Every structure is written in C-alpha cells, then in structure tokens.
PDB file of C-alpha atoms and ligand atoms in Angstrom:
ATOM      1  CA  UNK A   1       0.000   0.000   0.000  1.00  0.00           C
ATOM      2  CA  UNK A   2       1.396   3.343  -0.934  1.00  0.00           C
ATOM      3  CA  UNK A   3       1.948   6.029   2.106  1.00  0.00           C
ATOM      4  CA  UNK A   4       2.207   9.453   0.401  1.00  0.00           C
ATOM      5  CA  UNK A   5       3.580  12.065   2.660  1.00  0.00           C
ATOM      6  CA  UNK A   6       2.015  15.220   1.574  1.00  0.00           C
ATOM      7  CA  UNK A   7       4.807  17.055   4.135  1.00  0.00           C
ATOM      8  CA  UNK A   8       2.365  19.386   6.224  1.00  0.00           C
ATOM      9  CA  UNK A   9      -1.371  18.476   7.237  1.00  0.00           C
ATOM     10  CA  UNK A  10      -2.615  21.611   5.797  1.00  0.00           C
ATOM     11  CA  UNK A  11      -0.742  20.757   2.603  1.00  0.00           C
ATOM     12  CA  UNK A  12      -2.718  17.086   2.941  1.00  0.00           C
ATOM     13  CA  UNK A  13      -5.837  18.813   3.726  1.00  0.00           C
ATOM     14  CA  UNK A  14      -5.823  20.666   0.824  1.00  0.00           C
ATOM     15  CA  UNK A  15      -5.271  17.940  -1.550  1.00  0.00           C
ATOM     16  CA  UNK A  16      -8.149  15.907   0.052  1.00  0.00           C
ATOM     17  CA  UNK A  17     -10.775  18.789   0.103  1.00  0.00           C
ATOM     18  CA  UNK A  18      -9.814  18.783  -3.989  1.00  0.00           C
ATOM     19  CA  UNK A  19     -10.443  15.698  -4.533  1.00  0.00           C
ATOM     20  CA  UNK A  20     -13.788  15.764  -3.046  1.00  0.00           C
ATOM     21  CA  UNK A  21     -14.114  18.540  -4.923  1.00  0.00           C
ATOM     22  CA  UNK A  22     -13.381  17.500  -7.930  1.00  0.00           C
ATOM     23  CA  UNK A  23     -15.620  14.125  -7.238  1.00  0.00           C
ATOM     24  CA  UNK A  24     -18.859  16.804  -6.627  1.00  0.00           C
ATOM     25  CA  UNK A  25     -17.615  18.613  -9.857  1.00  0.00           C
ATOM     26  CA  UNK A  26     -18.071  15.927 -12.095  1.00  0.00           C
ATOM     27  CA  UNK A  27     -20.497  13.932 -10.871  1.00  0.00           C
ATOM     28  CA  UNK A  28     -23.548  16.509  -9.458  1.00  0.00           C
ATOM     29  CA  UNK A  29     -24.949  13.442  -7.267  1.00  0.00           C
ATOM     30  CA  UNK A  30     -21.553  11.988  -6.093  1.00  0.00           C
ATOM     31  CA  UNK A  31     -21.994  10.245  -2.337  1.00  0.00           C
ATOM     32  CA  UNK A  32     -19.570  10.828  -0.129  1.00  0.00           C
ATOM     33  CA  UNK A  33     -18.596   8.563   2.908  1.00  0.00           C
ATOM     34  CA  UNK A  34     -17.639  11.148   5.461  1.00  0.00           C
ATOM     35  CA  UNK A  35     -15.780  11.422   8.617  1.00  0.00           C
ATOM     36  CA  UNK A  36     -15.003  13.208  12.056  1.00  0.00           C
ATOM     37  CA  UNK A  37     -12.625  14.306  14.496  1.00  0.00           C
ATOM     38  CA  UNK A  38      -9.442  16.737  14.584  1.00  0.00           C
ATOM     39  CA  UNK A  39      -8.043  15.233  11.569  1.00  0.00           C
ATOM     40  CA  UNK A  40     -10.815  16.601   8.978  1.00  0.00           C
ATOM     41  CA  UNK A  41     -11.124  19.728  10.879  1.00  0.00           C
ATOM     42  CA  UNK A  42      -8.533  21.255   7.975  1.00  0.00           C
ATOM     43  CA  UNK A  43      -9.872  19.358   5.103  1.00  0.00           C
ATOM     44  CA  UNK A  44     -13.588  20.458   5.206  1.00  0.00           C
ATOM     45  CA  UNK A  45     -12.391  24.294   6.174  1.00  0.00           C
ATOM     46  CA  UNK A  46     -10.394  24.166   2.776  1.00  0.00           C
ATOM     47  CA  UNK A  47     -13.702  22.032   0.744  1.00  0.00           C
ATOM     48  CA  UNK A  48     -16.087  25.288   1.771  1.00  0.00           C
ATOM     49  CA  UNK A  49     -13.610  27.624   1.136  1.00  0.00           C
ATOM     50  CA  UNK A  50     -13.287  25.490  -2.905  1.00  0.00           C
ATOM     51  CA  UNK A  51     -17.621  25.455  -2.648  1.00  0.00           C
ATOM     52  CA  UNK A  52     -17.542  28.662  -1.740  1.00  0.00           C
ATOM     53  CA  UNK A  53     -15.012  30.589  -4.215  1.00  0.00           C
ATOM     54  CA  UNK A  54     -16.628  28.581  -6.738  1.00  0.00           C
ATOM     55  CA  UNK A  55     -20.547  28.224  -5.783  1.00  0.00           C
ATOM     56  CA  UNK A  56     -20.265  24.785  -6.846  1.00  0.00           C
ATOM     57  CA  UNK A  57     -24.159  23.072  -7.032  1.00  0.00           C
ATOM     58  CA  UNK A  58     -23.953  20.514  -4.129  1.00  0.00           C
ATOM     59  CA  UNK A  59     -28.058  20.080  -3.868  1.00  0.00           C
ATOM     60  CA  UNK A  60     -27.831  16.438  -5.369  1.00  0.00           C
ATOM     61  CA  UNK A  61     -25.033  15.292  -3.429  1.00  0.00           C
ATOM     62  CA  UNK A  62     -25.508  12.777  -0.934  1.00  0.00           C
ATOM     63  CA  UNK A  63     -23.262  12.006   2.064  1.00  0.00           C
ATOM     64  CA  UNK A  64     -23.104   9.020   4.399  1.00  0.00           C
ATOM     65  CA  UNK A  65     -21.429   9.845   7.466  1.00  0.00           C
ATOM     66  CA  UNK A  66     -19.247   6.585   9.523  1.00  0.00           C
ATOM     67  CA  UNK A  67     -20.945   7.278  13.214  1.00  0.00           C
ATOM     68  CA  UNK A  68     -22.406   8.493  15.765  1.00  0.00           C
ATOM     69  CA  UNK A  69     -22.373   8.053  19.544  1.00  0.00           C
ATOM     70  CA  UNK A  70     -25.014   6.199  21.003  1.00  0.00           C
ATOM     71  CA  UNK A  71     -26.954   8.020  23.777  1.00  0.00           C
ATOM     72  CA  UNK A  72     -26.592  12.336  22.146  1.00  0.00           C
ATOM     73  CA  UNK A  73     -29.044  13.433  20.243  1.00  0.00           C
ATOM     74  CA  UNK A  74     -28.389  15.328  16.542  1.00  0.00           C
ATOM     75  CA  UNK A  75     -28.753  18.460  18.839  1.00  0.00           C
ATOM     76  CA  UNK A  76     -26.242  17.181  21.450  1.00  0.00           C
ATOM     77  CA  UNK A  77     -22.873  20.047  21.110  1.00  0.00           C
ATOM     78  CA  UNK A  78     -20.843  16.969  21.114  1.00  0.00           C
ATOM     79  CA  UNK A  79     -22.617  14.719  18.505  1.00  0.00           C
ATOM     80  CA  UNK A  80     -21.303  14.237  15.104  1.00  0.00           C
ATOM     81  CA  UNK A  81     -24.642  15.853  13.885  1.00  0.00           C
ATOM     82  CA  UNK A  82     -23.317  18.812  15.280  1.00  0.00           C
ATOM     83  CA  UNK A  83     -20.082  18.274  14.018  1.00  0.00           C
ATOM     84  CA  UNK A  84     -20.710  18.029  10.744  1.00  0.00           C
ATOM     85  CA  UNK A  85     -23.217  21.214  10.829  1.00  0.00           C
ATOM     86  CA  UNK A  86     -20.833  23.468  12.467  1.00  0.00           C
ATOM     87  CA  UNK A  87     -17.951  22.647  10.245  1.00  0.00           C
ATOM     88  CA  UNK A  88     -19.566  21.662   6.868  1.00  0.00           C
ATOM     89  CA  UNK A  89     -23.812  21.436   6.141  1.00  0.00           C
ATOM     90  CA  UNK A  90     -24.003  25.498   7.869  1.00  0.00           C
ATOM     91  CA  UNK A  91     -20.750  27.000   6.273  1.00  0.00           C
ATOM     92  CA  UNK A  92     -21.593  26.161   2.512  1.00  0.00           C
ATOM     93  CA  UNK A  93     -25.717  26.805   1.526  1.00  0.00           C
ATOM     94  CA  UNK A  94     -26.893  24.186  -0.752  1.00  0.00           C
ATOM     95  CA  UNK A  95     -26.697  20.846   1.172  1.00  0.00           C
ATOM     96  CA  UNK A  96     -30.100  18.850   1.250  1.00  0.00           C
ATOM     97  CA  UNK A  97     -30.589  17.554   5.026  1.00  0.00           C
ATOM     98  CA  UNK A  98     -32.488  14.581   3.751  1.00  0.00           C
ATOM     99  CA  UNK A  99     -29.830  13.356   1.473  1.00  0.00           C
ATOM    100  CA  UNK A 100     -26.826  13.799   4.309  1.00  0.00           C
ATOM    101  CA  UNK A 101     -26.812  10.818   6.475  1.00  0.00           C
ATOM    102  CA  UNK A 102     -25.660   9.968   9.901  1.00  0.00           C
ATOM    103  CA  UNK A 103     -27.315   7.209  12.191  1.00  0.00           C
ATOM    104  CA  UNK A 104     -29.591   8.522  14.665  1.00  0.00           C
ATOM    105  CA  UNK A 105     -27.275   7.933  17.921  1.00  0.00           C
ATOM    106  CA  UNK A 106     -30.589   8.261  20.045  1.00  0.00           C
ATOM    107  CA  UNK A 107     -32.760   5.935  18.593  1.00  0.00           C
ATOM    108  CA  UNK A 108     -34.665   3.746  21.002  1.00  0.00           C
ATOM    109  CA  UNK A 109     -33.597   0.758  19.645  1.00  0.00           C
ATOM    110  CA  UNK A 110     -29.869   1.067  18.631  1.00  0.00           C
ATOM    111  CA  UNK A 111     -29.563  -2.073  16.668  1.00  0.00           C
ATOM    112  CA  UNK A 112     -32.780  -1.726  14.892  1.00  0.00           C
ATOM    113  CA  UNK A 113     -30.980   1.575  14.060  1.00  0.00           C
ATOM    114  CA  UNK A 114     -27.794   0.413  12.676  1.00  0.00           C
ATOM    115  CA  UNK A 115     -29.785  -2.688  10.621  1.00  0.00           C
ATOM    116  CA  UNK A 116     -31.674   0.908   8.786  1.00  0.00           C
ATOM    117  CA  UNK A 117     -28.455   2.713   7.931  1.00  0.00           C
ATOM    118  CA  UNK A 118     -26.489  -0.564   6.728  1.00  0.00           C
ATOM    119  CA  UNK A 119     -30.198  -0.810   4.097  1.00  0.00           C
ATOM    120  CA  UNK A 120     -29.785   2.758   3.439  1.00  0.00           C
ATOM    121  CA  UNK A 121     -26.181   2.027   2.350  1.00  0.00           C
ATOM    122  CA  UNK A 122     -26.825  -0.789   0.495  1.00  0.00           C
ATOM    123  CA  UNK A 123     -30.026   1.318  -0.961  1.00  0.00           C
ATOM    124  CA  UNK A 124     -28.094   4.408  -1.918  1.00  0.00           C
ATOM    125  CA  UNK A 125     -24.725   3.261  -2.234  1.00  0.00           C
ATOM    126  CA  UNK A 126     -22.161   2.211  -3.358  1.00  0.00           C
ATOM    127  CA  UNK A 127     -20.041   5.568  -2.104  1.00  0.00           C
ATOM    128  CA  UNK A 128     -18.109   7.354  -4.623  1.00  0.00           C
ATOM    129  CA  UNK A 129     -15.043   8.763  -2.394  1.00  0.00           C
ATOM    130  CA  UNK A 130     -15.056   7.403   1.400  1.00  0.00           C
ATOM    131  CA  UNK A 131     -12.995   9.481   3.681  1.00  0.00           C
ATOM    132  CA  UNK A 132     -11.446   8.131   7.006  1.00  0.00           C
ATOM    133  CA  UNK A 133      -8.999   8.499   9.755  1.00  0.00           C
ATOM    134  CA  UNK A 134      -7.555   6.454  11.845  1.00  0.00           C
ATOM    135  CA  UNK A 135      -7.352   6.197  15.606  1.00  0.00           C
ATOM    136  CA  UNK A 136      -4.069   5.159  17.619  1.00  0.00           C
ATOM    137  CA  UNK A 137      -5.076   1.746  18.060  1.00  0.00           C
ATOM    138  CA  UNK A 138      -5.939   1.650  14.288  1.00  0.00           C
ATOM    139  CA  UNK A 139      -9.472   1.762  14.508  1.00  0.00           C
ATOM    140  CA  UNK A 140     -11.417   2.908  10.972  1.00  0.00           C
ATOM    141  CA  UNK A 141     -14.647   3.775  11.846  1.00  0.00           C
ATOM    142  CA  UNK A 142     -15.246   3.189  14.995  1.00  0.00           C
ATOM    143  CA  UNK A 143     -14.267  -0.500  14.318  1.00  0.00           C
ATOM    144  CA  UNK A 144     -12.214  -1.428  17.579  1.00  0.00           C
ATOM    145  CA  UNK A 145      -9.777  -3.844  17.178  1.00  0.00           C
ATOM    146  CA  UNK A 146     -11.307  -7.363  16.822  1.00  0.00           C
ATOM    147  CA  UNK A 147     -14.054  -6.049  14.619  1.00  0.00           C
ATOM    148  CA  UNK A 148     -14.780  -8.762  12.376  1.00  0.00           C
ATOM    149  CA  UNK A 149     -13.621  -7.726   8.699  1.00  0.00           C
ATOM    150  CA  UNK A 150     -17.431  -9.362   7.257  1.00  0.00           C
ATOM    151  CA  UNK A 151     -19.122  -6.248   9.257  1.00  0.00           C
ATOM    152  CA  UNK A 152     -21.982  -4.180   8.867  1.00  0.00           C
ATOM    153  CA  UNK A 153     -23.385  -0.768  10.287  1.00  0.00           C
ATOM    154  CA  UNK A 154     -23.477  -2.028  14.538  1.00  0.00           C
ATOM    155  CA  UNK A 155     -23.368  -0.945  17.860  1.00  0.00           C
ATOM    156  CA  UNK A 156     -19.781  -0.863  19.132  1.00  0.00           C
ATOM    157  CA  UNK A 157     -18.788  -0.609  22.856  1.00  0.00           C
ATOM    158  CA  UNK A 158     -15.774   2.011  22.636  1.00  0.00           C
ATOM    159  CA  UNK A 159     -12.201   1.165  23.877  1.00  0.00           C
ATOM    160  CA  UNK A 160     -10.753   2.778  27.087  1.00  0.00           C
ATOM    161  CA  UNK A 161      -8.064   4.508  24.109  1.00  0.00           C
ATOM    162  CA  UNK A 162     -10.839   5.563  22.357  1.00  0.00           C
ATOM    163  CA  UNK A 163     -12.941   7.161  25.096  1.00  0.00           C
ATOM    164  CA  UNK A 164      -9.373   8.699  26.267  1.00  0.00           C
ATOM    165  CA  UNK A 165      -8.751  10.084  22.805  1.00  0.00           C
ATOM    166  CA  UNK A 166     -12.605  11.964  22.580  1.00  0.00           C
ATOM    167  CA  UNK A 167     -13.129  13.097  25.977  1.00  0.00           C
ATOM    168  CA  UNK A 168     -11.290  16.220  24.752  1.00  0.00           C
ATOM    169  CA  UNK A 169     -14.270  17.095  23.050  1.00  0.00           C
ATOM    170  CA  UNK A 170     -16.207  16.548  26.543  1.00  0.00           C
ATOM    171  CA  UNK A 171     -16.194  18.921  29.498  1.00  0.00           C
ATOM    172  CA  UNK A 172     -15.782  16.061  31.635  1.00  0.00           C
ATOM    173  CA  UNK A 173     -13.949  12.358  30.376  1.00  0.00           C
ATOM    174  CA  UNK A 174     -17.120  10.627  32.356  1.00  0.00           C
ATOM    175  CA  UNK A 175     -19.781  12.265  29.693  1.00  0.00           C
ATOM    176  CA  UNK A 176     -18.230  10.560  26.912  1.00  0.00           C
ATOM    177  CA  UNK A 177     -20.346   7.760  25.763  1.00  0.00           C
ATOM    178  CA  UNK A 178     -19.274   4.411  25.719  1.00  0.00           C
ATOM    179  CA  UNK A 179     -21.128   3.318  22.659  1.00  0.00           C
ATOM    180  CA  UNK A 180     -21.735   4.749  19.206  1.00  0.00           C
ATOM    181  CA  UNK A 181     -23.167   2.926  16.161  1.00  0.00           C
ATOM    182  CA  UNK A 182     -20.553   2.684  12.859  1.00  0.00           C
ATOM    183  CA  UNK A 183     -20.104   1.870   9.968  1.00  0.00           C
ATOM    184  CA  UNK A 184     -18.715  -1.727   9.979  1.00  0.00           C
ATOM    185  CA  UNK A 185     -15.442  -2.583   7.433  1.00  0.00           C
ATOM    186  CA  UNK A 186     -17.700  -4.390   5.011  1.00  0.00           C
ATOM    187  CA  UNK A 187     -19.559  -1.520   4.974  1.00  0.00           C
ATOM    188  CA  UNK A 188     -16.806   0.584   4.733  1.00  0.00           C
ATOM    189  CA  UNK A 189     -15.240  -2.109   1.918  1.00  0.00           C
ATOM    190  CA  UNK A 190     -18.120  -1.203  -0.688  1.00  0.00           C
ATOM    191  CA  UNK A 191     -16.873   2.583  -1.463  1.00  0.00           C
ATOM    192  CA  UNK A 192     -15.342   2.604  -4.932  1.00  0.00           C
ATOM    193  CA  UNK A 193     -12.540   4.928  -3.835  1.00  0.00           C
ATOM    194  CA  UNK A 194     -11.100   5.420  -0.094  1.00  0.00           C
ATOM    195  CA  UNK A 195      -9.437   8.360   1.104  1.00  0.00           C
ATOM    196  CA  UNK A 196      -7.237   8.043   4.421  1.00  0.00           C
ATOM    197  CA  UNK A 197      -6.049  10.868   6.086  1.00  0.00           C
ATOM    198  CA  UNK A 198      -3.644  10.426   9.170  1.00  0.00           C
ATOM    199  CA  UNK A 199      -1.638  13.118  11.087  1.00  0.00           C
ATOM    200  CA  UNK A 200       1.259  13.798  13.820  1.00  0.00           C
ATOM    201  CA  UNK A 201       3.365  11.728  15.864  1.00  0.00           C
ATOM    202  CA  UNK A 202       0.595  10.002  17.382  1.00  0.00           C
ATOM    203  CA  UNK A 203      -0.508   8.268  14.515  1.00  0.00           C
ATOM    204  CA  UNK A 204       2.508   7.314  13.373  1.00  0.00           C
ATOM    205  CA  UNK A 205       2.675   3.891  15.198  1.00  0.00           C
ATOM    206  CA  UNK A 206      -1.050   2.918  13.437  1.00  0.00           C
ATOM    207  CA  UNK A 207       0.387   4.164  10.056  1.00  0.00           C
ATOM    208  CA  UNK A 208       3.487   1.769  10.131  1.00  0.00           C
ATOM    209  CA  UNK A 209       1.339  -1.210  11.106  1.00  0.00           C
ATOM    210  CA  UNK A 210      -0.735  -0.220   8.316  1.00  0.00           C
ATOM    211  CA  UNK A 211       2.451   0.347   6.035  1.00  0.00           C
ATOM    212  CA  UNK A 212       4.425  -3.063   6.658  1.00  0.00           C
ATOM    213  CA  UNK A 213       2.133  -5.387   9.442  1.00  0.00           C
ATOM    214  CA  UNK A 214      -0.568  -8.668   8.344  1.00  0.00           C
ATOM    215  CA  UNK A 215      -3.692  -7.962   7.614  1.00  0.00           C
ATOM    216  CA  UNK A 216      -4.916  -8.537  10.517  1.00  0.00           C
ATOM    217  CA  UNK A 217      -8.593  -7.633  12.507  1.00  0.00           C
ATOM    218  CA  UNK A 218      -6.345  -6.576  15.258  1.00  0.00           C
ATOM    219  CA  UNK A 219      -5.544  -3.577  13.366  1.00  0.00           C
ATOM    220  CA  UNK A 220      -8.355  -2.774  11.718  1.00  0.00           C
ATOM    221  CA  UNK A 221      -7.548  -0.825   8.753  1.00  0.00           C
ATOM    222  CA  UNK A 222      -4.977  -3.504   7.576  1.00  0.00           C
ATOM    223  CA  UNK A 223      -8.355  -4.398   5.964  1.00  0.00           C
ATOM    224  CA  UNK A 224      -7.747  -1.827   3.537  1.00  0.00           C
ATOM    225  CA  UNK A 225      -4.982  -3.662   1.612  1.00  0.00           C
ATOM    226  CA  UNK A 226      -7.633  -5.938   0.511  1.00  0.00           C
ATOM    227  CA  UNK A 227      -9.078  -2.981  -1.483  1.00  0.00           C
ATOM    228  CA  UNK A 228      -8.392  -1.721  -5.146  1.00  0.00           C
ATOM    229  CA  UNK A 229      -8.713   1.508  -4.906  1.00  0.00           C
ATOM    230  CA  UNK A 230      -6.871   3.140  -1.786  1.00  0.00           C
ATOM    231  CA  UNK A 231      -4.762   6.501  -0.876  1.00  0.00           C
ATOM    232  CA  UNK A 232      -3.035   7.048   2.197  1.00  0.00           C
ATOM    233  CA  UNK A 233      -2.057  10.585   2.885  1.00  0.00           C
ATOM    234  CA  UNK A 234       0.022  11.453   6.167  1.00  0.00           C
ATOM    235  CA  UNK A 235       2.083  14.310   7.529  1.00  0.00           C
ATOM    236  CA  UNK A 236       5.656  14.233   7.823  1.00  0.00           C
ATOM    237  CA  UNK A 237       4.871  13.311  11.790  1.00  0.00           C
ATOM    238  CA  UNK A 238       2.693  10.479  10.794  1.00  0.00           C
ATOM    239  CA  UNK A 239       5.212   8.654   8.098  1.00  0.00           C
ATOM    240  CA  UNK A 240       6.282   5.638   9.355  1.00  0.00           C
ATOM    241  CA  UNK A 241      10.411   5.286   8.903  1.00  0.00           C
ATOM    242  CA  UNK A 242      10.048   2.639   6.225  1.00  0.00           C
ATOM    243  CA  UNK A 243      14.054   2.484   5.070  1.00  0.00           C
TER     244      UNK A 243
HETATM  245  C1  F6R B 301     -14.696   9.590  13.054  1.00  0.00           C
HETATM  246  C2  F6R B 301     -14.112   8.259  12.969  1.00  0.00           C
HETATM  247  C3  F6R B 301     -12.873   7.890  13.683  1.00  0.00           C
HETATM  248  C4  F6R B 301     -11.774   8.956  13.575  1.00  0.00           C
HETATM  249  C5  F6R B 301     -10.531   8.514  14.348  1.00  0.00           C
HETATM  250  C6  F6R B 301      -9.456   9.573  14.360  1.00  0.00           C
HETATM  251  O1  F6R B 301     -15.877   9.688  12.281  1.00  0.00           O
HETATM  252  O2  F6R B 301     -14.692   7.454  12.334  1.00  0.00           O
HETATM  253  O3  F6R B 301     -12.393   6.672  13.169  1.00  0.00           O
HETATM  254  O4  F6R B 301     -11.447   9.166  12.233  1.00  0.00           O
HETATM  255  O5  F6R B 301     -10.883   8.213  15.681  1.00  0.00           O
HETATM  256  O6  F6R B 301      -9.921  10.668  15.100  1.00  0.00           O
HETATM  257  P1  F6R B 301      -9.078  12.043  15.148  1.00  0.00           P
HETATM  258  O7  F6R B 301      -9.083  12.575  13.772  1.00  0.00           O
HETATM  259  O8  F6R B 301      -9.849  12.902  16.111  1.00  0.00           O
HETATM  260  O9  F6R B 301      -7.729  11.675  15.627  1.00  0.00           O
END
C-alpha cells in the first residue's frame, strides 16, 4: 500500500478537500462517505472555502457519514450531527438535510438503528469517495480492534483509548459515551474509492502497522490492503520510517 507524505497536514488537507471537490464537480450526485474528528477539521475548512469561491451546485449530493455516539441526540454540542453542521452542512448553503446521512445515535432501539443505515447504504450506495482516519489503536470507523472484517453498520462498545482520545471534546472524560453505532469494514469495503487521512506523531505507530504489518482484525484498517482503490495521505509526523 502506498503512504504518500504530503509534508504538512494543511498541505494534505488541501489535496483531500480537492479531490472531493473535484468528485462533486463531475459527478452533481456523487456520495460521499464522510468522517469526524481533529483530523478533517482542515480538510472540510479548505472544501467550503473550494464550494464557496466557486458556488459549486452541491443540492444532489448525498453524504453518508461513519458514526455516531449512542446516547446524544443530533442536537447534542458533542454529537457528530453537530459536528458536521458546524464545520460543513451550515458553512456552505446548498446541502439537502435529507440526502446527508448519519445514524440517529438516540434511537430507542440502537440495533434496529444500525440494521436501517447498513439498508440505506446498500439502498443508496455504493459511495463514490469514502474518507477516514484512523485512531491510535488503528481503529477505521469506529471499528475497535477485533471487529470482524465481514461487518456491517453495529453498535460498538468504545475502547478505554478511544474514550481517552474523545473526551477532549467533553467537558468532563465521564460524559463521553461508551457506545456509538458505525459503519462496519464491510460496509466501509463497498466505497469505490477510499481516502485516508492520518496526522502527527501520534498516529505514526497505526500508520506503520498499516504500512508493513498482516492484515490482521487486530488492526483494523490492515483491511484496507484488501481494497483496489486506496490513498493514504500522512504528515511528515505520521510517516512511518520505512528504510
Ligand atoms: C470519526 C471516525 C474515527 C476517527 C478517528 C481519528 O468519524 O470514524 O475513526 O477518524 O478516531 O480521530 P481524530 O481525527 O480525532 O484523531
């Protein structure tokens, strides 16, 4: 699998946002698999700022987001509702609500919930461009180590790494929920083209497993080798030593 360091996560950013871009350019009802945390945070600042300078039509789009914590509601400040809002769906006019997807992380009945989004995948889908990071422990998704690599859309209990990792986005480590309903890799699998985006020191160990371990459920994106169509973009913090 080919690791391109792109040298500076702004400079990786960039690229990304372009290529998602350049996906919505060509193709007015592209669907894109989308993701969270502090690794996109650059990447969809730099897609409004290409929407914006060049009022690109993004009514037909559709988007399929990985997650969403079990227990907050779309309204919760922490959700990835929210997330996605603040950073992306409010900054460029033009999105559709009812074609940009996330599971609904306060359904009543969480596993009836997940069965609906995996339907609406296989419904809608397959993704054009899916877009992911990766946590420490090599988690895609939020598919913990020991996911099985024949998953769909499930509930997930969260790792004690991952809940350590998030609960910066908490006031307090103890409101962090302990579940959220993802993606799973076969779900993840169907996208025609995958996009992973990894940054700093601290994801440097989870890039080199990726780069030169087994494929292996105990790192979870090793699945991604078994994939056609994949790009890897780190930061010069986040590329392994390969030599
Ligand atoms: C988020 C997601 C997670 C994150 C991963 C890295 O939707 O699916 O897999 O991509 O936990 O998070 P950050 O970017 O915050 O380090």
């Amino acid at each position: 699998m080919k690791i391109t360091n792109l040298g500076t996560s702004t400079q990786a950013s960039f690229y990304v946002a372009t290529a998602l871009y350049k996906q919505m350019l060509h193709k007015k009802e592209s669907k894109l698999g989308l993701a969270t945390g502090g690794t996109m945070l650059d990447m969809y600042e730099s897609l409004v700022t290409l929407l914006d300078k060049n009022q690109l039509d993004v009514s037909q789009v559709e988007t399929f987001n990985l997650d969403e914590y079990i227990g907050l509601t779309a309204e919760h400040p922490a959700s990835y509702h929210q997330y996605m809002n603040h950073i992306l769906f409010d900054q460029y006019e033009g999105f559709d609500p009812l074609k940009c997807h996330l599971p609904n992380g306060a359904a009543e009945d969480p596993e009836c919930e997940a069965a609906r989004y995996e339907s609406l995948l296989d419904e809608r889908g397959p993704v054009d461009i899916q877009i992911l990071g990766i946590g420490q422990n090599g988690h895609i998704g939020f598919n913990e180590p020991g996911t099985p690599f024949d998953s769909v859309t499930h509930c997930v209990d969260l790792t004690e790494s991952t809940i350590e990792a998030n609960s910066r986005y908490f006031d307090d480590k103890a409101d962090v929920p302990k579940q959220a309903i993802s993606m799973g890799l076969r779900s993840i699998m169907k996208a025609k083209r995958i996009i992973l985006l990894a940054f700093g020191e601290q994801k440097k160990e989870a890039i080199t497993q990726l780069a030169t371990g087994n494929i292996t459920p105990d790192v979870p994106a090793t699945i991604l080798h078994l994939h056609p169509n994949v790009e890897v973009y780190v930061d010069d913090a986040a590329m392994p030593d390969l030599s």
